[in-house]
């Protein structure tokens, strides 16, 4: 049975940081470079977070009583706190998107219903495996965002800060669901099958949600927007291109999320937000 390895990240205390971002400053409907495809990409992602993260929390919470390892129990508490705060801030952002005519909260409701329906056919073990797989996707997306500052550069400050804060905490707690899964279920095959399922489902869902947002606004993307979005995803520094290799790591027989120790990204963010960290320590 695999356990958390001896990496600095695996032993870290996970503390939720309560944040509050002024999303009112988003100044237009298509706030990402005026690009309808890229704006709806981020809006669709944001819409999936509140129901998705609630499902992550529930699937881990189900197994909490079976976990004996004290450090992991403490990390579960931190994980639940962090995901709860992410969910709350994305909910707020989604309401602001609604006000600008991108109906992200309708998508939230849609996903909530879908999860409820799918859970009728999934065992607790499958749900936890799906969470561990999804957490790997969010962790490698987080690493991509934090190592490619051009991603958040076109965003309003509050949105960029939301995404960077969320990314840092996704890295901090990237192994929690995985470790709970390995301690309580431990089936590697189910884990790999879940990754195939969740990565396909998630990609199709984000595309469908983008299409819905554009349809509700009766907006067709312009050719220049398609080219820019294509470059964003598949270009030299593109998100999909850069995420392919770390994504495939998950299928290794002895994979553990802390095989890649990227705690320096957390430290960099902390150094840039020193005042905030001090304030949180004092609270
Ligand atoms: Fe999160
Ligand atoms: Fe997470």
Tab-separated table of N, CA, C and O and ligand atoms in Angstrom, residues 53 56 79 83 86 135 138 166 169-170 173, ligand 2:
chain	number	residue	atom	x	y	z
A	53	UNK	N	-15.970	21.089	-6.333
A	53	UNK	CA	-15.189	21.042	-5.092
A	53	UNK	C	-16.025	20.514	-3.924
A	53	UNK	O	-15.494	19.868	-3.029
A	56	UNK	N	-15.664	16.905	-4.231
A	56	UNK	CA	-14.335	16.476	-3.747
A	56	UNK	C	-14.377	16.329	-2.221
A	56	UNK	O	-13.921	15.339	-1.655
A	79	UNK	N	-7.577	20.538	3.717
A	79	UNK	CA	-8.102	20.358	2.360
A	79	UNK	C	-9.564	20.806	2.292
A	79	UNK	O	-9.963	21.569	1.397
A	83	UNK	N	-10.849	23.936	-0.001
A	83	UNK	CA	-11.825	23.762	-1.082
A	83	UNK	C	-13.108	24.549	-0.790
A	83	UNK	O	-13.726	25.090	-1.704
A	86	UNK	N	-12.408	28.110	-1.755
A	86	UNK	CA	-12.348	28.258	-3.228
A	86	UNK	C	-13.760	28.325	-3.794
A	86	UNK	O	-14.092	29.173	-4.622
A	135	UNK	N	-8.034	15.964	-8.830
A	135	UNK	CA	-7.068	16.770	-8.083
A	135	UNK	C	-5.704	16.790	-8.787
A	135	UNK	O	-4.957	17.756	-8.651
A	138	UNK	N	-6.233	19.422	-11.506
A	138	UNK	CA	-6.181	20.794	-10.981
A	138	UNK	C	-4.747	21.151	-10.549
A	138	UNK	O	-4.314	22.285	-10.741
A	166	UNK	N	-5.879	30.248	-5.761
A	166	UNK	CA	-6.475	28.915	-5.901
A	166	UNK	C	-5.400	27.915	-6.356
A	166	UNK	O	-5.304	26.801	-5.838
A	169	UNK	N	-3.024	26.863	-3.502
A	169	UNK	CA	-3.620	25.929	-2.538
A	169	UNK	C	-3.883	24.566	-3.177
A	169	UNK	O	-3.843	23.540	-2.489
A	170	UNK	N	-4.136	24.542	-4.495
A	170	UNK	CA	-4.296	23.245	-5.167
A	170	UNK	C	-2.986	22.458	-5.103
A	170	UNK	O	-2.992	21.234	-4.977
A	173	UNK	N	-2.440	21.105	-1.401
A	173	UNK	CA	-3.217	19.925	-0.954
A	173	UNK	C	-3.326	18.854	-2.045
A	173	UNK	O	-4.198	17.982	-1.974
B	2	LIG	FE1	-8.287	20.745	-4.857
